Coordinates of C-alpha atoms and ligand atoms in Angstrom, one line a residue:
M22 CA 7.4 -23.3 -5.5
A23 CA 9.3 -23.2 -8.7
K24 CA 13.0 -22.5 -9.0
I25 CA 14.0 -19.8 -11.5
G26 CA 15.8 -22.6 -13.4
I27 CA 12.5 -24.4 -13.9
N28 CA 10.9 -21.3 -15.3
I29 CA 13.5 -21.4 -18.0
A30 CA 12.7 -25.0 -18.8
T31 CA 9.0 -24.0 -19.3
G32 CA 10.2 -21.8 -22.1
S33 CA 8.7 -18.7 -20.4
L34 CA 12.2 -17.3 -20.4
Q35 CA 13.8 -17.9 -23.7
Q36 CA 17.5 -17.4 -23.5
S37 CA 17.8 -15.6 -26.7
E38 CA 15.3 -13.0 -25.5
M39 CA 16.6 -9.9 -23.8
I40 CA 15.1 -8.9 -20.5
V41 CA 15.4 -5.1 -20.1
G42 CA 15.9 -3.0 -17.0
I43 CA 13.8 0.1 -16.8
D44 CA 14.1 3.2 -14.6
L45 CA 10.7 4.8 -14.7
G46 CA 11.6 8.2 -13.3
T47 CA 9.7 11.3 -12.2
T48 CA 11.6 13.5 -14.6
N49 CA 13.4 11.1 -16.9
S50 CA 13.1 7.4 -17.8
L51 CA 15.5 5.1 -19.5
V52 CA 16.1 1.5 -20.5
A53 CA 19.2 -0.7 -20.0
I54 CA 20.5 -4.2 -20.8
I55 CA 23.4 -6.4 -20.1
H56 CA 25.6 -6.3 -23.2
P57 CA 25.6 -9.9 -24.5
E58 CA 29.3 -9.8 -25.2
S59 CA 30.9 -7.5 -22.6
K60 CA 28.4 -8.8 -20.0
K61 CA 28.4 -5.2 -18.7
P62 CA 25.2 -3.1 -18.2
I63 CA 24.7 -0.4 -20.8
A64 CA 21.9 2.2 -21.2
L65 CA 20.3 2.1 -24.6
K66 CA 20.4 5.2 -26.8
E67 CA 20.0 6.0 -30.5
H68 CA 23.4 7.0 -31.9
D69 CA 24.6 10.2 -30.2
S70 CA 21.3 11.2 -28.6
S71 CA 20.8 10.9 -24.8
S72 CA 19.8 7.7 -23.1
L73 CA 17.3 9.7 -21.1
V74 CA 13.7 9.9 -22.2
P75 CA 11.9 12.8 -20.4
S76 CA 8.9 11.4 -18.5
V77 CA 6.5 13.8 -20.3
V78 CA 3.4 12.8 -22.3
H79 CA 1.8 15.4 -24.6
F80 CA -1.6 14.9 -26.2
D81 CA -2.0 16.5 -29.6
A82 CA -5.3 17.8 -31.1
L83 CA -6.2 14.2 -32.2
E84 CA -5.4 13.0 -28.6
N85 CA -2.4 11.0 -29.9
A86 CA 0.2 10.6 -27.1
I87 CA 3.7 11.9 -27.8
V88 CA 6.4 11.0 -25.3
G89 CA 9.8 12.3 -24.5
E90 CA 12.0 15.2 -25.8
L91 CA 9.3 16.4 -28.2
A92 CA 6.6 16.3 -25.5
K93 CA 8.8 18.3 -23.2
T94 CA 8.8 21.3 -25.7
F95 CA 5.0 21.7 -25.0
L96 CA 5.4 22.0 -21.2
E97 CA 5.3 25.8 -21.3
T98 CA 3.3 26.3 -24.5
D99 CA 0.5 23.8 -23.9
P100 CA 0.5 22.9 -20.2
A101 CA -3.1 21.6 -20.1
N102 CA -2.4 18.9 -22.6
T103 CA 1.1 18.0 -21.4
I104 CA 1.5 15.7 -18.5
F105 CA 4.7 15.6 -16.4
S106 CA 5.5 13.9 -13.1
A107 CA 2.8 11.3 -13.6
K108 CA 4.8 9.2 -11.2
R109 CA 3.9 11.5 -8.4
L110 CA 0.2 10.4 -8.9
M111 CA 0.8 6.6 -9.0
G112 CA -1.5 4.8 -6.6
K113 CA -2.7 8.2 -5.1
S114 CA -6.1 9.6 -4.4
Y115 CA -6.9 13.3 -4.8
N116 CA -6.9 13.6 -1.0
D117 CA -3.3 12.3 -1.0
I118 CA -2.0 15.1 -3.3
K119 CA -4.4 18.0 -2.7
Q120 CA -1.7 19.9 -0.7
N121 CA 0.4 20.0 -3.8
A122 CA -2.4 20.4 -6.3
S123 CA -1.0 23.7 -7.6
F124 CA 2.2 21.9 -8.7
F125 CA 0.3 20.2 -11.5
T126 CA -0.4 22.5 -14.4
Y127 CA -2.8 20.1 -16.0
K128 CA -6.3 19.0 -14.8
V129 CA -6.2 16.5 -12.0
I130 CA -9.8 15.6 -11.1
D131 CA -10.8 16.9 -7.7
N132 CA -13.4 14.3 -6.5
N133 CA -12.5 15.0 -2.9
D134 CA -12.5 11.3 -2.0
D135 CA -10.2 8.3 -1.7
S136 CA -10.6 6.8 -5.1
L137 CA -7.5 6.8 -7.4
V138 CA -6.8 10.1 -9.2
K139 CA -7.4 10.7 -12.8
V140 CA -6.1 13.3 -15.2
Q141 CA -8.5 15.0 -17.7
V142 CA -7.2 16.0 -21.1
G143 CA -9.9 17.2 -23.5
Q144 CA -12.8 14.7 -23.2
Q145 CA -10.5 11.8 -22.1
F146 CA -9.7 10.7 -18.6
Y147 CA -6.3 9.1 -18.0
S148 CA -5.2 7.2 -14.9
P149 CA -1.5 7.6 -13.8
I150 CA -1.3 3.9 -14.9
D151 CA -2.3 4.9 -18.5
L152 CA 0.1 7.8 -18.5
S153 CA 3.0 5.7 -17.3
S154 CA 2.2 3.0 -19.8
F155 CA 2.7 5.6 -22.6
I156 CA 6.2 6.2 -21.3
L157 CA 6.9 2.5 -21.0
K158 CA 5.6 1.9 -24.5
E159 CA 8.0 4.5 -25.8
L160 CA 10.9 2.9 -23.9
K161 CA 9.9 -0.5 -25.2
S162 CA 9.8 0.6 -28.8
R163 CA 13.0 2.5 -28.5
A164 CA 14.7 -0.7 -27.1
E165 CA 13.1 -2.8 -29.9
H166 CA 14.4 -0.4 -32.5
I167 CA 17.9 -0.4 -31.1
L168 CA 18.1 -4.1 -30.4
K169 CA 16.2 -5.1 -33.5
T170 CA 14.3 -7.7 -31.6
P171 CA 10.9 -7.8 -29.8
V172 CA 11.2 -6.8 -26.1
T173 CA 8.4 -8.2 -23.9
K174 CA 10.0 -8.8 -20.5
A175 CA 11.3 -6.1 -18.1
V176 CA 12.4 -5.3 -14.6
I177 CA 11.1 -1.9 -13.5
T178 CA 12.3 0.2 -10.5
V179 CA 10.3 2.1 -8.0
P180 CA 11.2 4.3 -5.0
A181 CA 11.9 2.2 -1.8
Y182 CA 9.0 4.0 -0.1
F183 CA 6.4 3.0 -2.7
N184 CA 3.5 1.1 -1.1
D185 CA 1.6 -2.0 -2.5
A186 CA -0.8 0.1 -4.5
Q187 CA 1.9 2.1 -6.1
R188 CA 3.9 -1.0 -7.0
Q189 CA 0.8 -2.7 -8.4
A190 CA 0.1 0.5 -10.4
T191 CA 3.6 0.2 -11.9
R192 CA 3.1 -3.4 -12.7
D193 CA -0.2 -2.6 -14.4
A194 CA 1.4 0.2 -16.4
G195 CA 4.0 -2.3 -17.6
K196 CA 1.4 -4.8 -18.6
L197 CA -0.6 -2.2 -20.5
A198 CA 2.5 -1.3 -22.4
G199 CA 2.8 -5.0 -23.4
L200 CA 5.6 -5.8 -21.0
D201 CA 5.7 -8.8 -18.7
V202 CA 7.1 -7.2 -15.5
L203 CA 9.2 -9.9 -14.0
R204 CA 10.1 -7.9 -10.9
I205 CA 9.6 -4.6 -9.3
V206 CA 12.9 -3.5 -7.7
N207 CA 13.6 -0.7 -5.3
E208 CA 15.6 2.1 -6.9
P209 CA 18.4 2.2 -4.2
T210 CA 18.7 -1.6 -4.5
A211 CA 19.2 -1.3 -8.3
A212 CA 21.8 1.5 -7.8
A213 CA 23.7 -0.8 -5.4
L214 CA 23.5 -3.7 -7.9
A215 CA 25.0 -1.4 -10.6
Y216 CA 28.0 -1.0 -8.3
G217 CA 28.2 -4.8 -7.9
L218 CA 27.2 -4.5 -4.2
G219 CA 25.3 -7.6 -3.0
L220 CA 26.7 -9.7 -5.8
E221 CA 29.6 -11.0 -3.8
K222 CA 28.7 -14.0 -1.7
D223 CA 28.6 -13.7 2.1
A224 CA 29.3 -10.0 2.1
D225 CA 27.2 -8.3 4.7
K226 CA 27.1 -4.6 4.3
T227 CA 25.2 -1.5 5.4
I228 CA 25.0 1.2 2.7
A229 CA 23.4 4.5 2.1
V230 CA 22.0 5.5 -1.3
Y231 CA 21.7 9.3 -1.8
D232 CA 19.4 10.2 -4.7
L233 CA 19.0 13.8 -5.7
G234 CA 17.2 14.2 -9.0
G235 CA 15.5 17.1 -10.7
G236 CA 12.5 17.4 -8.4
T237 CA 12.9 14.8 -5.7
F238 CA 15.3 13.7 -3.0
D239 CA 15.5 10.3 -1.4
I240 CA 17.9 8.8 1.1
S241 CA 17.8 5.0 1.7
I242 CA 19.7 3.0 4.2
L243 CA 20.0 -0.6 3.1
K244 CA 21.4 -3.8 4.7
I245 CA 22.7 -6.4 2.4
T246 CA 23.0 -10.0 3.7
N247 CA 23.9 -12.8 1.4
G248 CA 22.5 -11.0 -1.6
I249 CA 19.2 -10.1 0.1
F250 CA 18.5 -6.4 0.3
E251 CA 16.6 -5.0 3.3
V252 CA 15.5 -1.4 3.5
L253 CA 16.3 -0.3 7.0
S254 CA 14.9 3.2 6.5
T255 CA 14.0 5.9 4.0
N256 CA 13.7 9.6 4.2
G257 CA 13.6 12.5 1.8
D258 CA 11.7 15.4 0.3
T259 CA 9.4 14.8 -2.6
Y260 CA 9.7 18.4 -3.7
L261 CA 13.4 19.1 -3.5
G262 CA 16.0 18.8 -6.3
G263 CA 18.0 20.3 -9.1
D264 CA 15.0 22.4 -10.2
D265 CA 15.4 24.3 -6.9
F266 CA 19.0 25.1 -7.9
D267 CA 17.9 26.4 -11.2
R268 CA 15.2 28.6 -9.6
A269 CA 17.8 30.0 -7.1
I270 CA 20.0 31.1 -10.1
V271 CA 17.1 32.7 -11.9
K272 CA 16.2 34.7 -8.8
Y273 CA 19.8 35.8 -8.4
W274 CA 20.0 37.0 -12.0
M275 CA 16.7 38.8 -11.8
N276 CA 18.0 40.7 -8.8
E277 CA 21.3 41.5 -10.6
I278 CA 19.6 42.9 -13.7
G279 CA 16.7 44.5 -11.8
M280 CA 13.9 42.4 -13.2
A281 CA 10.6 42.0 -11.4
D282 CA 8.5 38.9 -10.9
T283 CA 5.8 40.5 -13.0
D284 CA 8.2 40.8 -16.0
L285 CA 8.6 37.1 -15.8
Q286 CA 4.9 36.3 -15.4
A287 CA 4.2 38.5 -18.5
S288 CA 6.4 36.4 -20.8
K289 CA 6.6 32.7 -21.1
E290 CA 9.6 32.9 -23.5
L291 CA 11.5 35.1 -21.0
S292 CA 10.9 32.8 -18.0
Q293 CA 11.7 29.7 -20.0
G294 CA 14.8 31.3 -21.5
L295 CA 16.1 32.3 -18.1
R296 CA 15.4 28.9 -16.6
L297 CA 17.2 27.1 -19.4
R298 CA 20.2 29.5 -19.0
A299 CA 20.2 28.8 -15.3
E300 CA 20.3 25.0 -15.8
E301 CA 23.1 25.5 -18.3
A302 CA 25.0 27.7 -15.8
K303 CA 24.5 25.0 -13.1
K304 CA 25.9 22.2 -15.2
H305 CA 28.8 24.4 -16.4
L306 CA 29.7 25.2 -12.7
S307 CA 30.0 21.5 -11.9
I308 CA 33.3 21.7 -13.8
H309 CA 34.2 25.4 -14.2
D310 CA 34.5 28.4 -11.8
V311 CA 32.5 31.0 -13.7
F312 CA 29.6 31.1 -16.2
S313 CA 28.5 34.0 -18.3
V314 CA 26.1 34.4 -21.2
D315 CA 24.5 37.2 -23.2
F316 CA 20.7 37.2 -22.8
N317 CA 18.4 39.7 -24.5
G318 CA 21.1 42.4 -24.3
D319 CA 22.0 41.7 -20.7
K320 CA 25.1 39.9 -19.5
L321 CA 24.3 37.2 -17.0
S322 CA 27.1 35.7 -15.0
I323 CA 27.6 33.7 -11.8
T324 CA 30.6 32.3 -10.0
K325 CA 30.9 28.8 -8.5
N326 CA 31.2 30.4 -5.1
T327 CA 28.0 32.3 -5.4
F328 CA 26.2 29.3 -6.7
E329 CA 27.3 27.2 -3.8
E330 CA 26.1 29.8 -1.3
L331 CA 22.7 29.9 -3.1
I332 CA 22.2 26.2 -2.9
Q333 CA 23.6 25.7 0.7
P334 CA 20.1 25.7 2.3
F335 CA 18.9 22.9 -0.1
I336 CA 22.0 20.8 0.6
E337 CA 21.5 21.3 4.4
K338 CA 17.9 20.1 4.0
T339 CA 19.1 16.8 2.4
L340 CA 21.7 16.3 5.1
K341 CA 19.0 16.7 7.7
C342 CA 17.0 13.9 6.0
C343 CA 20.1 11.7 6.0
V344 CA 20.5 12.2 9.7
N345 CA 16.8 11.3 10.2
A346 CA 17.2 8.2 8.1
L347 CA 20.2 7.1 10.1
Q348 CA 18.3 7.7 13.3
D349 CA 15.3 5.6 12.1
A350 CA 17.7 2.8 11.2
G351 CA 19.3 3.0 14.6
L352 CA 22.7 3.7 13.1
K353 CA 25.5 6.3 13.2
A354 CA 27.0 7.8 10.1
T355 CA 30.2 5.8 10.8
D356 CA 28.2 2.5 10.6
I357 CA 27.7 3.1 6.9
E358 CA 30.3 1.2 4.9
T359 CA 29.5 2.5 1.4
V360 CA 27.7 5.6 0.0
V361 CA 26.2 5.5 -3.5
M362 CA 25.3 8.6 -5.4
V363 CA 22.2 8.6 -7.7
G364 CA 20.5 11.4 -9.7
G365 CA 21.8 14.1 -12.0
S366 CA 22.1 16.7 -9.2
T367 CA 24.8 14.7 -7.4
R368 CA 27.1 15.9 -10.1
V369 CA 27.3 19.2 -8.3
P370 CA 30.7 19.1 -6.4
A371 CA 29.3 20.9 -3.4
V372 CA 26.6 18.2 -3.0
K373 CA 29.2 15.4 -3.3
N374 CA 31.5 17.1 -0.7
A375 CA 28.7 17.6 1.8
V376 CA 27.6 14.0 1.6
S377 CA 31.1 12.7 1.8
S378 CA 31.9 14.7 4.9
L379 CA 28.6 13.7 6.6
F380 CA 29.5 10.0 6.1
N381 CA 33.2 10.6 6.6
Q382 CA 34.3 8.7 3.4
P383 CA 34.6 9.1 -0.3
V384 CA 31.3 8.5 -2.1
H385 CA 30.7 6.2 -5.1
D386 CA 30.1 8.3 -8.2
E387 CA 31.9 6.4 -10.9
V388 CA 28.8 5.2 -12.7
N389 CA 26.7 7.9 -14.5
P390 CA 24.2 9.0 -11.8
D391 CA 21.4 9.4 -14.4
E392 CA 21.8 5.9 -15.6
V393 CA 22.9 4.0 -12.5
V394 CA 19.3 2.8 -11.5
A395 CA 18.5 1.5 -14.9
L396 CA 21.9 -0.2 -15.2
G397 CA 21.1 -1.9 -11.9
A398 CA 17.7 -3.0 -13.1
A399 CA 19.5 -4.6 -16.1
V400 CA 21.7 -6.5 -13.6
Q401 CA 18.6 -7.8 -11.8
A402 CA 17.0 -8.7 -15.2
D403 CA 20.1 -10.7 -16.0
I404 CA 19.9 -12.6 -12.7
L405 CA 16.2 -13.4 -13.4
A406 CA 17.2 -14.6 -16.9
G407 CA 19.3 -17.2 -15.2
N408 CA 22.6 -15.8 -16.6
N409 CA 24.0 -15.3 -13.2
K410 CA 24.4 -18.8 -11.8
E411 CA 25.1 -17.7 -8.2
F412 CA 21.5 -16.5 -7.9
L413 CA 19.8 -19.3 -9.8
L414 CA 18.4 -21.2 -6.8
L415 CA 16.3 -18.6 -5.2
D416 CA 12.7 -19.8 -4.5
I417 CA 10.1 -17.7 -6.1
T418 CA 6.3 -17.7 -6.8
P419 CA 5.7 -18.4 -10.5
L420 CA 2.2 -16.9 -10.5
S421 CA 0.6 -14.0 -8.6
L422 CA -1.7 -14.8 -5.7
G423 CA -4.6 -12.7 -4.6
I424 CA -8.3 -12.4 -3.7
E425 CA -11.5 -11.4 -5.4
T426 CA -12.7 -7.9 -4.8
M427 CA -15.7 -5.9 -5.9
G428 CA -16.9 -6.5 -9.5
G429 CA -14.9 -9.7 -9.8
L430 CA -11.5 -8.0 -9.9
M431 CA -8.3 -9.8 -8.9
D432 CA -6.5 -8.0 -6.1
V433 CA -2.9 -9.3 -6.0
L434 CA -1.4 -9.7 -2.6
I435 CA 1.8 -11.6 -3.6
P436 CA 3.0 -10.7 -7.1
R437 CA 4.6 -13.4 -9.2
N438 CA 8.4 -13.8 -8.9
S439 CA 8.3 -12.8 -5.2
K440 CA 10.9 -14.5 -3.1
I441 CA 9.6 -17.0 -0.5
P442 CA 9.0 -17.3 2.4
T443 CA 7.0 -14.2 2.4
K444 CA 4.1 -12.6 4.3
V445 CA 1.8 -9.8 3.1
G446 CA -1.3 -8.3 4.7
R447 CA -3.9 -5.9 3.4
Q448 CA -7.1 -4.4 4.9
Y449 CA -10.6 -4.6 3.4
T450 CA -14.0 -3.5 4.5
T451 CA -17.7 -4.3 4.0
Q452 CA -19.9 -2.9 1.3
K453 CA -23.2 -3.1 3.0
D454 CA -24.5 -1.8 6.3
G455 CA -24.8 -4.5 8.9
Q456 CA -22.9 -7.0 6.7
S457 CA -22.0 -10.0 8.9
G458 CA -20.0 -12.2 6.6
M459 CA -17.2 -11.7 4.1
R460 CA -16.4 -14.2 1.4
I461 CA -12.7 -14.6 0.8
A462 CA -11.9 -16.3 -2.6
V463 CA -8.3 -17.0 -3.3
Y464 CA -7.0 -17.0 -6.9
Q465 CA -3.8 -17.5 -8.7
G466 CA -2.8 -15.9 -12.0
E467 CA -2.0 -12.7 -13.9
R468 CA -5.4 -11.7 -15.3
D469 CA -7.4 -8.8 -14.0
L470 CA -10.7 -10.6 -13.6
V471 CA -10.8 -13.6 -11.3
K472 CA -12.9 -15.5 -13.7
D473 CA -9.9 -15.8 -16.0
N474 CA -7.6 -17.0 -13.2
R475 CA -7.3 -20.2 -11.2
K476 CA -9.4 -20.6 -8.1
L477 CA -7.5 -22.1 -5.2
A478 CA -9.8 -21.8 -2.3
E479 CA -12.8 -20.0 -0.8
F480 CA -14.0 -19.5 2.8
N481 CA -16.4 -17.3 4.7
L482 CA -15.4 -15.0 7.5
S483 CA -18.7 -15.0 9.5
G484 CA -19.8 -13.3 12.7
I485 CA -18.7 -9.8 11.9
P486 CA -20.6 -7.6 14.4
G487 CA -23.2 -5.3 12.8
M488 CA -21.6 -2.1 11.7
P489 CA -22.2 0.5 9.0
A490 CA -20.6 -0.3 5.7
G491 CA -16.9 0.7 5.5
L492 CA -16.3 0.5 9.3
P493 CA -15.2 -3.1 9.9
K494 CA -11.5 -3.7 9.2
V495 CA -10.8 -7.1 7.8
E496 CA -7.1 -7.9 7.5
V497 CA -6.4 -10.6 4.9
S498 CA -2.9 -12.0 5.2
F499 CA -1.1 -14.3 2.9
L500 CA 1.8 -16.3 4.2
I501 CA 3.9 -18.6 2.0
N502 CA 6.3 -20.7 4.0
A503 CA 9.6 -22.1 2.8
D504 CA 7.8 -25.3 1.5
G505 CA 5.5 -23.2 -0.7
I506 CA 2.4 -23.8 1.3
L507 CA 0.1 -20.8 1.3
M508 CA -1.8 -19.9 4.5
V509 CA -4.6 -17.4 4.1
T510 CA -6.1 -15.7 7.2
A511 CA -8.9 -13.2 7.5
K512 CA -9.3 -11.3 10.7
E513 CA -11.8 -8.6 11.6
L514 CA -9.7 -6.3 13.7
R515 CA -12.4 -4.6 15.8
S516 CA -13.9 -7.8 17.0
G517 CA -11.0 -10.1 16.7
I518 CA -12.9 -12.9 14.8
E519 CA -10.6 -14.9 12.6
Q520 CA -10.7 -17.7 10.0
S521 CA -7.9 -19.3 8.0
I522 CA -7.3 -21.8 5.3
E523 CA -4.2 -23.6 3.9
V524 CA -3.6 -24.3 0.2
K525 CA -0.9 -25.7 -2.0
P526 CA -0.8 -23.2 -4.9
Q527 CA 1.3 -25.4 -7.2
Y528 CA -0.7 -28.6 -6.6
G529 CA -1.8 -30.0 -10.0
L530 CA -0.3 -27.2 -12.0
T531 CA 2.1 -28.1 -14.8
D532 CA 4.9 -25.9 -16.1
A533 CA 3.0 -25.7 -19.5
E534 CA 0.0 -24.4 -17.7
V535 CA 2.0 -21.8 -15.8
E536 CA 3.4 -20.7 -19.2
R537 CA 0.0 -20.5 -20.8
M538 CA -1.3 -18.4 -18.0
L539 CA 1.6 -16.0 -18.3
L540 CA 1.2 -15.7 -22.1
E541 CA -2.5 -15.1 -21.8
S542 CA -2.0 -12.2 -19.4
I543 CA 0.1 -10.4 -21.9
T544 CA -2.1 -11.0 -24.9
H545 CA -5.2 -9.9 -23.0
A546 CA -3.5 -7.1 -21.1
K547 CA -5.2 -4.3 -23.0
D548 CA -8.7 -5.7 -22.7
D549 CA -8.1 -6.7 -19.1
I550 CA -7.0 -3.3 -18.0
A551 CA -9.9 -1.6 -19.9
I552 CA -12.3 -3.9 -18.1
R553 CA -10.7 -3.2 -14.7
A554 CA -10.9 0.5 -15.3
L555 CA -14.6 0.1 -16.3
V556 CA -15.4 -2.0 -13.2
E557 CA -13.6 0.5 -11.0
A558 CA -15.4 3.5 -12.6
R559 CA -18.7 1.6 -12.0
T560 CA -17.9 0.8 -8.4
E561 CA -17.0 4.5 -7.8
G562 CA -20.2 5.6 -9.6
E563 CA -22.3 3.3 -7.4
Q564 CA -20.6 4.5 -4.3
I565 CA -21.2 8.1 -5.2
L566 CA -24.8 7.5 -5.9
D567 CA -25.2 5.8 -2.5
V568 CA -23.4 8.5 -0.6
T569 CA -25.4 11.3 -2.4
E570 CA -28.6 9.5 -1.6
K571 CA -27.7 9.2 2.1
F572 CA -26.6 12.8 2.2
L573 CA -29.9 14.1 0.8
V574 CA -31.9 12.1 3.3
K575 CA -29.9 13.5 6.2
N576 CA -29.3 17.1 5.0
G577 CA -32.3 17.7 2.7
S578 CA -33.0 21.0 4.5
L579 CA -29.7 22.5 3.4
V580 CA -30.4 22.0 -0.3
T581 CA -32.5 24.3 -2.5
K582 CA -35.3 23.1 -4.8
E583 CA -33.2 23.9 -7.8
E584 CA -30.2 22.0 -6.4
M585 CA -32.4 19.0 -5.6
M586 CA -33.7 18.9 -9.2
A587 CA -30.2 19.3 -10.7
T588 CA -28.9 16.6 -8.4
A589 CA -31.7 14.2 -9.3
Q590 CA -31.1 14.7 -12.9
A591 CA -27.3 14.2 -12.6
M592 CA -27.9 11.1 -10.5
Q593 CA -30.2 9.7 -13.2
A594 CA -27.7 10.4 -15.9
L595 CA -25.0 8.6 -13.9
Q596 CA -27.3 5.7 -13.3
L597 CA -27.9 5.4 -17.0
A598 CA -24.1 5.7 -17.7
L599 CA -23.5 2.8 -15.3
T600 CA -25.5 0.5 -17.5
M601 CA -23.2 1.2 -20.5
D602 CA -19.7 0.0 -21.2
N603 CA -18.1 3.4 -21.4
K604 CA -15.6 4.3 -18.7
N605 CA -15.2 7.9 -19.9
L606 CA -18.9 8.5 -19.9
I607 CA -19.2 7.2 -16.3
Q608 CA -16.3 9.4 -15.2
T609 CA -17.8 12.5 -16.9
K610 CA -21.2 11.9 -15.2
I611 CA -19.4 11.4 -11.8
E612 CA -17.6 14.6 -12.3
E613 CA -20.9 16.4 -13.3
L614 CA -22.6 15.1 -10.2
N615 CA -19.7 16.1 -8.0
E616 CA -19.7 19.7 -9.5
I617 CA -23.4 20.0 -8.5
T618 CA -23.1 18.5 -5.0
R619 CA -19.8 20.1 -4.0
P620 CA -21.3 23.5 -2.8
F621 CA -23.9 21.9 -0.6
A622 CA -21.5 19.3 0.8
E623 CA -19.4 22.3 1.9
R624 CA -22.5 24.0 3.4
A625 CA -23.3 20.8 5.3
M626 CA -19.7 20.8 6.6
D627 CA -20.0 24.4 7.8
A628 CA -23.3 23.6 9.5
A629 CA -21.8 20.7 11.3
V630 CA -18.9 22.8 12.4
G631 CA -21.3 25.5 13.6
E632 CA -23.3 22.9 15.5
A633 CA -20.2 21.6 17.2
L634 CA -19.0 25.1 18.2
K635 CA -22.4 26.1 19.6
G636 CA -22.2 23.6 22.4
K637 CA -18.7 24.7 23.4
N638 CA -17.4 27.4 25.7
I639 CA -14.5 29.1 24.0
Ligands
AMP721 P1 17.4 13.1 -12.7 O1 16.1 13.4 -12.2 O2 18.2 12.1 -12.0 O3 17.4 12.8 -14.2 O4 18.3 14.5 -12.5 C1 18.1 15.6 -13.3 C2 18.6 16.8 -12.6 O5 20.1 16.7 -12.6 C3 18.2 18.1 -13.3 O6 17.9 19.0 -12.3 C4 19.5 18.4 -14.0 O7 19.6 19.8 -14.2 C5 20.6 17.9 -13.1 N1 21.9 17.8 -13.7 C6 22.2 17.0 -14.8 N2 23.5 17.2 -15.1 C7 24.0 18.0 -14.2 C8 25.3 18.5 -14.0 N3 26.4 18.3 -14.8 N4 25.5 19.4 -12.9 C9 24.5 19.7 -12.1 N5 23.3 19.2 -12.3 C10 23.0 18.4 -13.3

């Protein structure tokens, strides 16, 4: 494995080039760097504007993407074309989010299956990766404008609970925005780094990071040993934050001035106006005791005491999550040595006091809570740039390692720049009924199609017992030991059959080749991701055709003649679309077929439930 220092020698990290830290947030995003002279992290902003870029993407009539403050102004006036909270959709299927579907005021495609969600705006379909890439592009160009130099390398933060798919989606979004994502860092880890925690040598510490933003709450318990961060537990509520405080104030005022819900529903200006005044009141009450304002002839006022009473239930909820997180980590509140506050809503004194009394100590709130994660990402970026000598000798993987999946796609198991030793496992399944073997082809590189990467090894897991497609569970695990040897194992979990192979990923690979492979992944990012999206749409289309066909054979009696005709036509149209290189067309045809089959799929479900009930004595 390469040392980070060797990476610098390849020229892939030019010392003059700035590596930025990016906090890609649910509500707001921002970019930070280590100031070349002061060596301190700073958030980038244009003159006296805010460093925060609202994570909102608006599509205008020509389907141009507008990001940030301007996009935010369309949230209420043009909700169908204005996408917020795309981060909540990262790496998710519709089934994952359907309980909260009403939260999204734009069209999230309901395909009732486990493929990744898409958002429809006009005739275009966007993945959460596309949407996040628009935000990252905006941050990149903002940084370039301020720094007056190209920015191509970044560290991006994600919540500690993000799974592999969500982390990969974030990497892809970066790549699509023209950024080489050197590392994905957990948000609580970044916040700790911004406070200098984990930077002192030999300091073992257990810390809590309390993150209350606009719409989400996270608590993470971390253990830091010799500069290595381990997440002991996480807890939280993905629909709890400062927005709830604003709504509580709005409700209180409506009650005071005798306004009904229907008045609010009738006027967007009225509801938006009230919400904005409520947020203003909340911020004012973080430093003053009373707030009042004239609004449409009414005097709206609220005291700090009333506000604190209103938000007490929300604060209690967060404390409960903290207790659960401590329990999961097997710790008591008194075991926590440091508490770090993150997110704009931790500016509320009642929140600070509650957290401080739970952990029985003063909390760290000196760094701007909106910026602290991005600042920490910049600290991590600086370490990767080799500017922090203490951390220079960490062993890392210089290129990503993965296997080939359907359509010749590269599925990364160990992303580049991962620390070694490391072990990662992921489950796969068969595509065909009765399939008895599975080819495992191991590749190295950053491109989306395996044909553009470097093949390391291939073997066959044979002897899988005959099962319907999708039923076998094949766990592929990658283990890199401290010497950099990669061991790939494939195991079918139901039958226990297993096969493995050992490779030396760096064997015969020069530094110049590593650099070339990295460069190519950036120059081809756009095409690569477009091809990946096309291959994924095709795979989804093929699967849907397959499922529909099987369904008709089994449940033909439940379908009317007209429905049968319409289905056949839609299937034909999809089949034709699959032969063309047009992802949007394939997705449109999938959606049309789904529209037609949804009612009889539901009928079949009802029939099945009826059958099951018939045989039972209730
Ligand atoms: P974040 O998601 O971390 O950007 O946090 C945004 C949330 O913090 C929003 O709900 C803001 O209204 C809230 N916020 C920002 N400043 C303050 C403040 N001074 N007092 C209370 N809440 C604030």
